[in-house]
Coordinates of C-alpha atoms in Angstrom, one line a residue:
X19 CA 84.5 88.3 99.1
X20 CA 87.6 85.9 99.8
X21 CA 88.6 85.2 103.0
X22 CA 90.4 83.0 105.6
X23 CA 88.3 81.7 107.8
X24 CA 88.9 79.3 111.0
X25 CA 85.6 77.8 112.9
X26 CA 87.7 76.7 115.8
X27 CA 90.7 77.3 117.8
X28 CA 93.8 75.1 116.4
X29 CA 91.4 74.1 113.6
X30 CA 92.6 74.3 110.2
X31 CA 91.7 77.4 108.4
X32 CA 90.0 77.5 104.6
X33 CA 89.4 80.0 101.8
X34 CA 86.0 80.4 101.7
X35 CA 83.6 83.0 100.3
X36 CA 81.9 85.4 102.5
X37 CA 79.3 88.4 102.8
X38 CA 81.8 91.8 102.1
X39 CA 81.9 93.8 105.5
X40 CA 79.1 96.4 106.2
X41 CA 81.1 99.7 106.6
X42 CA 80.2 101.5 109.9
X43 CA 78.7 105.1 110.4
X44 CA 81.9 106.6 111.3
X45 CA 84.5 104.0 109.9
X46 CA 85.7 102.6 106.6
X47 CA 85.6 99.7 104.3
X48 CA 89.5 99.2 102.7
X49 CA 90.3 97.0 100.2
X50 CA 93.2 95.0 101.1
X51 CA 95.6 94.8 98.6
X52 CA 98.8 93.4 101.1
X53 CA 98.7 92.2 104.7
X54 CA 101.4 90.7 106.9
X55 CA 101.7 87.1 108.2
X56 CA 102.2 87.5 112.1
X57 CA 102.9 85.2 114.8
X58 CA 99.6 87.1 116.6
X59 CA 98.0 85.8 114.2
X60 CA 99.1 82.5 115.0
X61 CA 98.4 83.0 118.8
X62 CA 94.8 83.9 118.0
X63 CA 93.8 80.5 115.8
X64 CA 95.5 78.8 119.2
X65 CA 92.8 80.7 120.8
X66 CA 95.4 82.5 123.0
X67 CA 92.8 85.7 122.9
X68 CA 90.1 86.1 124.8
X69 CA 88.6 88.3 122.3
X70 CA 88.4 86.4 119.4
X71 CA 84.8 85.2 118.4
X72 CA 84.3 82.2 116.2
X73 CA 84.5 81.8 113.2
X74 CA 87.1 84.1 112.4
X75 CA 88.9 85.7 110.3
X76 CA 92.4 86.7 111.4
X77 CA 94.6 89.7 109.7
X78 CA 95.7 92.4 111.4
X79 CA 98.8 94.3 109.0
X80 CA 97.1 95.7 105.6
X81 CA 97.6 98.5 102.9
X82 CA 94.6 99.0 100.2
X83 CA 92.7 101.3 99.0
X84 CA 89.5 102.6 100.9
X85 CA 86.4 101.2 99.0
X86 CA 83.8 102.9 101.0
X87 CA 83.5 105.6 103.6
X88 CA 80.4 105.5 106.5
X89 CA 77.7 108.3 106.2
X90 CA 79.2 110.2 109.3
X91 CA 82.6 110.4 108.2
X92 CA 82.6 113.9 107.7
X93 CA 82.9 115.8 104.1
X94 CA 85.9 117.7 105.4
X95 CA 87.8 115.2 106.9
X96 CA 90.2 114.3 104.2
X97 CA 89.3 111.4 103.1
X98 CA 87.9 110.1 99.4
X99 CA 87.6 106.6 98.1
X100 CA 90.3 105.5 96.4
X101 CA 93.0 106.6 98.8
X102 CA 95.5 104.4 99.2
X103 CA 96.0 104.0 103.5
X104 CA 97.2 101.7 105.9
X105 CA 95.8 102.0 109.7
X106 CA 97.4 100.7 113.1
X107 CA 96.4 97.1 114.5
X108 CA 94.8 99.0 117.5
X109 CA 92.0 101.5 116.3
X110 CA 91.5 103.5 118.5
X111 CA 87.8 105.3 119.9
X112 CA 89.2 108.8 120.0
X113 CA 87.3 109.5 123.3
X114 CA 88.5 107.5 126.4
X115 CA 90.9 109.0 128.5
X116 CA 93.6 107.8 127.1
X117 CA 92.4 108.8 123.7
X118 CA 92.3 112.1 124.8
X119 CA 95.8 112.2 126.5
X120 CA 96.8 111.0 123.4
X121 CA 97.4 107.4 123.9
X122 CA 95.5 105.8 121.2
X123 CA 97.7 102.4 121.6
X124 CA 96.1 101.8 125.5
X125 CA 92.7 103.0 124.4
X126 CA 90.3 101.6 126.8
X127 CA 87.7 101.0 124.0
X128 CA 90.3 100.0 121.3
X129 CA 88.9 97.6 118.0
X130 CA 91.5 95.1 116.5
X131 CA 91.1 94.1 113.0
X132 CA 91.7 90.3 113.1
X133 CA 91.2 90.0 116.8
X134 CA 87.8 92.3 117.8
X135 CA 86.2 91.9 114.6
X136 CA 87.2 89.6 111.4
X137 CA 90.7 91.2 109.9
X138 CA 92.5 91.7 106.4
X139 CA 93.2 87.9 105.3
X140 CA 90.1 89.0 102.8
X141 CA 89.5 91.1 100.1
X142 CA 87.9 93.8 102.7
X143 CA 88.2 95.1 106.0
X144 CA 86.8 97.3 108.6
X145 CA 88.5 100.1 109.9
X146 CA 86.8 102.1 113.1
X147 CA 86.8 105.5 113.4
X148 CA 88.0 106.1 109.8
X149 CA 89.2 110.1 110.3
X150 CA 91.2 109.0 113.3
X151 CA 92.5 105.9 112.4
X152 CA 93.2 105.8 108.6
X153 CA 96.8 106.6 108.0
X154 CA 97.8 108.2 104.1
X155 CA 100.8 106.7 102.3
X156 CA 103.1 108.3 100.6
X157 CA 102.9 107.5 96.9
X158 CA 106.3 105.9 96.6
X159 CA 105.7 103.3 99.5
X160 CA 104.4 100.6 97.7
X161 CA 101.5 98.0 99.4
X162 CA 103.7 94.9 100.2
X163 CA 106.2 97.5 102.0
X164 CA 103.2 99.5 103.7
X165 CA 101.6 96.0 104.9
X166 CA 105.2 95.2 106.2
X167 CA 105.1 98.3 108.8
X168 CA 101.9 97.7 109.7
X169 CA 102.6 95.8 113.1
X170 CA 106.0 94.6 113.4
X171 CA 107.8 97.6 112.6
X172 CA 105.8 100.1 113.6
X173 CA 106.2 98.3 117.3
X174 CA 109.5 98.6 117.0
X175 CA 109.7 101.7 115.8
X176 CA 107.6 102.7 118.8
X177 CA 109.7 100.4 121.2
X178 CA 113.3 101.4 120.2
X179 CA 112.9 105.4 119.7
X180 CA 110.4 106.3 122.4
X181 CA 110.0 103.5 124.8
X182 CA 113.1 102.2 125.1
X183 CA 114.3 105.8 124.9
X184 CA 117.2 105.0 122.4
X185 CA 120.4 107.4 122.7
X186 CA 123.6 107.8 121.0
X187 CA 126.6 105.8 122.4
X188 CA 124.4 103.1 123.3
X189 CA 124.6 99.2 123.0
X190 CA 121.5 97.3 122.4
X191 CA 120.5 93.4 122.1
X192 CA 117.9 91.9 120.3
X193 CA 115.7 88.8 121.5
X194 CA 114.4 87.1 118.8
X195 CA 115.1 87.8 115.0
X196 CA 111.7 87.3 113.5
X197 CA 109.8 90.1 111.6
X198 CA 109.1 92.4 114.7
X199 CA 113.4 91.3 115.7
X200 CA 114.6 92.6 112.3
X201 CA 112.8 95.5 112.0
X202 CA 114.2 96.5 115.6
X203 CA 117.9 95.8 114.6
X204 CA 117.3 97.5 111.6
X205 CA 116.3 100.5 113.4
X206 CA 118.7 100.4 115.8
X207 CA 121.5 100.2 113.2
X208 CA 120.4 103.3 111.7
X209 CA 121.2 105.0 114.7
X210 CA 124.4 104.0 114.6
X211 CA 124.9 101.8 117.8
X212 CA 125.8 98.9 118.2
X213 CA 123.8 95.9 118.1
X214 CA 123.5 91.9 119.2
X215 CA 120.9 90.2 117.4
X216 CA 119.8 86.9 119.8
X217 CA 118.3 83.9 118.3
X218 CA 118.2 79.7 118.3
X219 CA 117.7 80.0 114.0
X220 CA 121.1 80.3 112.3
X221 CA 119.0 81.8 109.5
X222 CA 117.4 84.4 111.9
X223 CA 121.2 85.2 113.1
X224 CA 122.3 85.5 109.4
X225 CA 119.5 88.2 108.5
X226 CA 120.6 89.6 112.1
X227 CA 123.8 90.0 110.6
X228 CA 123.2 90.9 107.2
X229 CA 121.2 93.8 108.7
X230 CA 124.1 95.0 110.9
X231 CA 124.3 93.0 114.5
X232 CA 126.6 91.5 115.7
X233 CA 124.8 87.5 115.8
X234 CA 124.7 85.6 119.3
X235 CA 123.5 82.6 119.8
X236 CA 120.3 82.1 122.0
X237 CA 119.1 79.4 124.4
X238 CA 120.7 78.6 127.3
X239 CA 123.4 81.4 128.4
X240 CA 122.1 84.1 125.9
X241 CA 121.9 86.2 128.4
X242 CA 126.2 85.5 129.7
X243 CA 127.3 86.0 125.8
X244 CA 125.7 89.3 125.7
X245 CA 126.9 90.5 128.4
X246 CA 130.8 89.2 127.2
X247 CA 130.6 90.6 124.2
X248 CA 129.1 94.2 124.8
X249 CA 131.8 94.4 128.2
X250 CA 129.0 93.8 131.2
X251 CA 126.0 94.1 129.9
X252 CA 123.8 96.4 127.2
X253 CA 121.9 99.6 127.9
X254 CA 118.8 98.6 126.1
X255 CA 117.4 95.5 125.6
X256 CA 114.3 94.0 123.8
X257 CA 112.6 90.7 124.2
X258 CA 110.6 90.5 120.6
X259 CA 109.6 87.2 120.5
X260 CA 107.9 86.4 123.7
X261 CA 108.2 83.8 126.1
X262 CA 109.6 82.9 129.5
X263 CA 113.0 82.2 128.1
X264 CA 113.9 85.4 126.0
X265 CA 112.3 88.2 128.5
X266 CA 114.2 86.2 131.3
X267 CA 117.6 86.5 129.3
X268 CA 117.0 90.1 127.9
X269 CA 116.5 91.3 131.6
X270 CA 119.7 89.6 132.1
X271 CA 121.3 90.8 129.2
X272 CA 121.3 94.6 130.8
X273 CA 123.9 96.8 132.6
X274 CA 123.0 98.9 135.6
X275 CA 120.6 101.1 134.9
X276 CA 119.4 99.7 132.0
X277 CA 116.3 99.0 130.0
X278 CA 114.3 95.9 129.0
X279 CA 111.2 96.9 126.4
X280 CA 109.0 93.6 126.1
X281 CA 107.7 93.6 122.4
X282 CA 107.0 89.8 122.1
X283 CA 103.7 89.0 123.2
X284 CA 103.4 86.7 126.5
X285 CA 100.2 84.6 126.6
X286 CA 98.4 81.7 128.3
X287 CA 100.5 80.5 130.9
X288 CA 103.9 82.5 129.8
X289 CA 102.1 85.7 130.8
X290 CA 102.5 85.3 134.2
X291 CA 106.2 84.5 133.6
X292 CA 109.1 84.8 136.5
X293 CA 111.3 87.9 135.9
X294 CA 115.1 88.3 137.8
X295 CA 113.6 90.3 140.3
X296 CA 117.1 90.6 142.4
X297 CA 118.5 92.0 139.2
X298 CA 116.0 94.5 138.6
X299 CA 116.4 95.9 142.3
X300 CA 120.1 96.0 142.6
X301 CA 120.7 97.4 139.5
X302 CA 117.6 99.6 139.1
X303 CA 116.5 98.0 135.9
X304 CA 113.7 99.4 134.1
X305 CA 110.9 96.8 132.4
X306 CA 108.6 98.6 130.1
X307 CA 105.8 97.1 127.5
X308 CA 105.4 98.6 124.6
X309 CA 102.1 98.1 122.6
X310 CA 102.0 99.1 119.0
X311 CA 101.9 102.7 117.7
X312 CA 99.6 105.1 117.4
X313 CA 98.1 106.7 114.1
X314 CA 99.5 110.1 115.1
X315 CA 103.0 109.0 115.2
X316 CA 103.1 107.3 112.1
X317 CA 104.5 110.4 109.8
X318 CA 107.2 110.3 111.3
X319 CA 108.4 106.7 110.4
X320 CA 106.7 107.2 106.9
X321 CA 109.5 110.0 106.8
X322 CA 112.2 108.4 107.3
X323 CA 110.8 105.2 105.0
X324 CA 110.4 107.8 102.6
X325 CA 114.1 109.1 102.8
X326 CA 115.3 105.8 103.0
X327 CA 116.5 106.3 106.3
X328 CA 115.2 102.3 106.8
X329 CA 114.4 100.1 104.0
X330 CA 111.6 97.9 105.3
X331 CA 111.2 96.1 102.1
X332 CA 114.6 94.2 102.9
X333 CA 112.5 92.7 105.9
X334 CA 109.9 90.5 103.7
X335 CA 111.7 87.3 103.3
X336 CA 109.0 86.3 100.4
X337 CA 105.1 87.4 99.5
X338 CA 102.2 84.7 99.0
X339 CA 99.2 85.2 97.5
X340 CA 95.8 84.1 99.8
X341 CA 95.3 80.3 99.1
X342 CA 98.8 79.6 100.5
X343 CA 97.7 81.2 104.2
X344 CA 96.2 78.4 105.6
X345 CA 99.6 75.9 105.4
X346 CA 101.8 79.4 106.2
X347 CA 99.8 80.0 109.4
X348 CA 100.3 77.1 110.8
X349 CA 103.7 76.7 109.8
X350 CA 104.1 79.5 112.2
X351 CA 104.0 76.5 115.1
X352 CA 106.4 74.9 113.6
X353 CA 110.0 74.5 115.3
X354 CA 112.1 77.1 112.0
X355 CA 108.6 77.0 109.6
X356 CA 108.3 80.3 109.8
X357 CA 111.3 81.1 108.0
X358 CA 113.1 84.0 108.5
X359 CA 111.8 87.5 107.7
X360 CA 108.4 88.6 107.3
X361 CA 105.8 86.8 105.0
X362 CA 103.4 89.4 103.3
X363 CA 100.0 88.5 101.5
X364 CA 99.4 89.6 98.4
X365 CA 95.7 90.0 96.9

């Protein structure tokens, strides 16, 4: 098969031809036909994870088709090649405690595609524990919008609705406007509060605002305009991009007894970053992490895709096919080469 492959950490990656996966006894073989572009992606060929074995193939946000099913996936359990599924970017065992409490996104024995084992910037890819993890799409959610939820949006979803415990009447900023940034304003603004989208990128701040928040420029004194312009301070606030600077100023951004979620990841040296202590304390702040979603919540999003209660389709700011990953990935490093809005591989 096709595949992205890195043989060192900040190298630069290549298409090269590999051996197809081997699909294990109780997992599945999918055939990616769309995957998301992330910035963890771009944190993992830094070598920013530990877990990441070389070479490698990163990829983590796919839709396909499943191509092949391991002998111990049981007759009854649903499944069929051919079925067109997505999965989340932590798969989980299905046995650890946590598993069984049913937190599949902490599970102590979780598999990444893309980070455990090689991910979907390839014609194929592994998915453990297919009956748990495998999640159906609904036949009107096409493979590029299905890819698009596959992370970023689902870890919004996840952060804004249960974690940061969104309720009506409430004010809510925004730290960051990047694929996981957009899809959390988006959500957000279909509840019908009021947002502030924060960012340095006036095209990040213009698909803030096209989406429905109210733009505010980042960097130094982020946190002192957000706070101005929603009357002292928001009631939830999420840093989704990920470094000392925004998690300081979303913490800052807050009202008494408010909320901070952390979406953006924090590694290497930022993940022992400072926080505002004194602020937390005096005005009982709560700072939460929020790590993906798991497979059992996913109908519910899918819902309200399906209804149209969120168009994440809006969110892909342009599709590429898998030659072009290589110079996209490490655009991703590059002060506004990203882009704004997500970037979705099609194959």
């Amino acid at each position: 098969m096709r595949a992205v492959m890195y043989r060192g950490f900040g190298d630069e990656p290549e298409l090269v031809e590999v051996d197809r996966p081997a699909c294990p006894p109780r997992g599945a073989v999918v055939r990616v036909r769309a995957t998301g572009l992330c910035r963890s992606d771009w944190h993992g060929w830094m070598g920013h994870d530990a877990g990441i074995a070389l070479p490698h193939v990163p990829g983590h946000e796919f839709a396909g088709e499943i191509a092949e099913l391991g002998s111990e996936v049981a007759d009854d359990s649903g499944w069929a090649v051919g079925d067109r599924v997505t999965a989340p970017f932590i798969c989980a065992c299905g046995r650890c405690a946590e598993c069984l409490a049913g937190n599949e996104q902490v599970c102590d024995a979780q598999r990444q595609p893309g980070f455990t084992h090689w991910g979907s910037f390839a014609e194929y890819v592994v998915v453990d524990e297919a009956a748990l993890n495998l999640i159906r799409l609904p036949d009107s959610l096409g493979f590029v919008e299905a890819a698009s939820l596959g992370c970023r949006f689902a870890t919004a979803y996840r952060a804004i609705i249960t974690r940061g415990r969104l309720h009506p009447g409430e004010q809510v900023a925004v730290h960051g406007c990047g694929g996981v940034g957009l899809s959390a304003i988006m959500i957000a603004v279909a509840a019908g509060v009021l947002v502030y989208g924060v960012d340095v990128s006036d095209a990040a701040l213009a698909a803030a605002a096209e989406l429905g928040a109210t733009p505010i420029r980042g960097g130094d004194g982020a946190a002192e305009r957000v706070r101005e312009a929603s009357g002292g301070g928001v009631d939830l606030s999420v840093d989704a991009f990920g470094s000392p600077a925004t998690s300081f100023a979303s913490v800052r951004s807050l009202k008494k007894r408010g909320r901070h979620v952390q979406i953006g990841l924090m590694l290497a040296d930022d993940a022992t970053a400072a926080m505002p202590m004194d602020a937390v304390i005096d005005g009982e702040l709560e700072i939460l992490g929020s790590h993906g979603m798991a497979a059992h919540e996913y109908p519910d999003m899918l819902g309200a895709v399906a209804s149209e209660a969120f168009r994440p389709i809006e969110l892909v700011g342009r599709t590429i096919t898998l030659d072009a990953v290589p110079e996209a990935l490490a655009a991703m490093g590059r002060a506004g080469g990203a882009g704004s809005g997500m970037t979705v591989v099609e194959l």
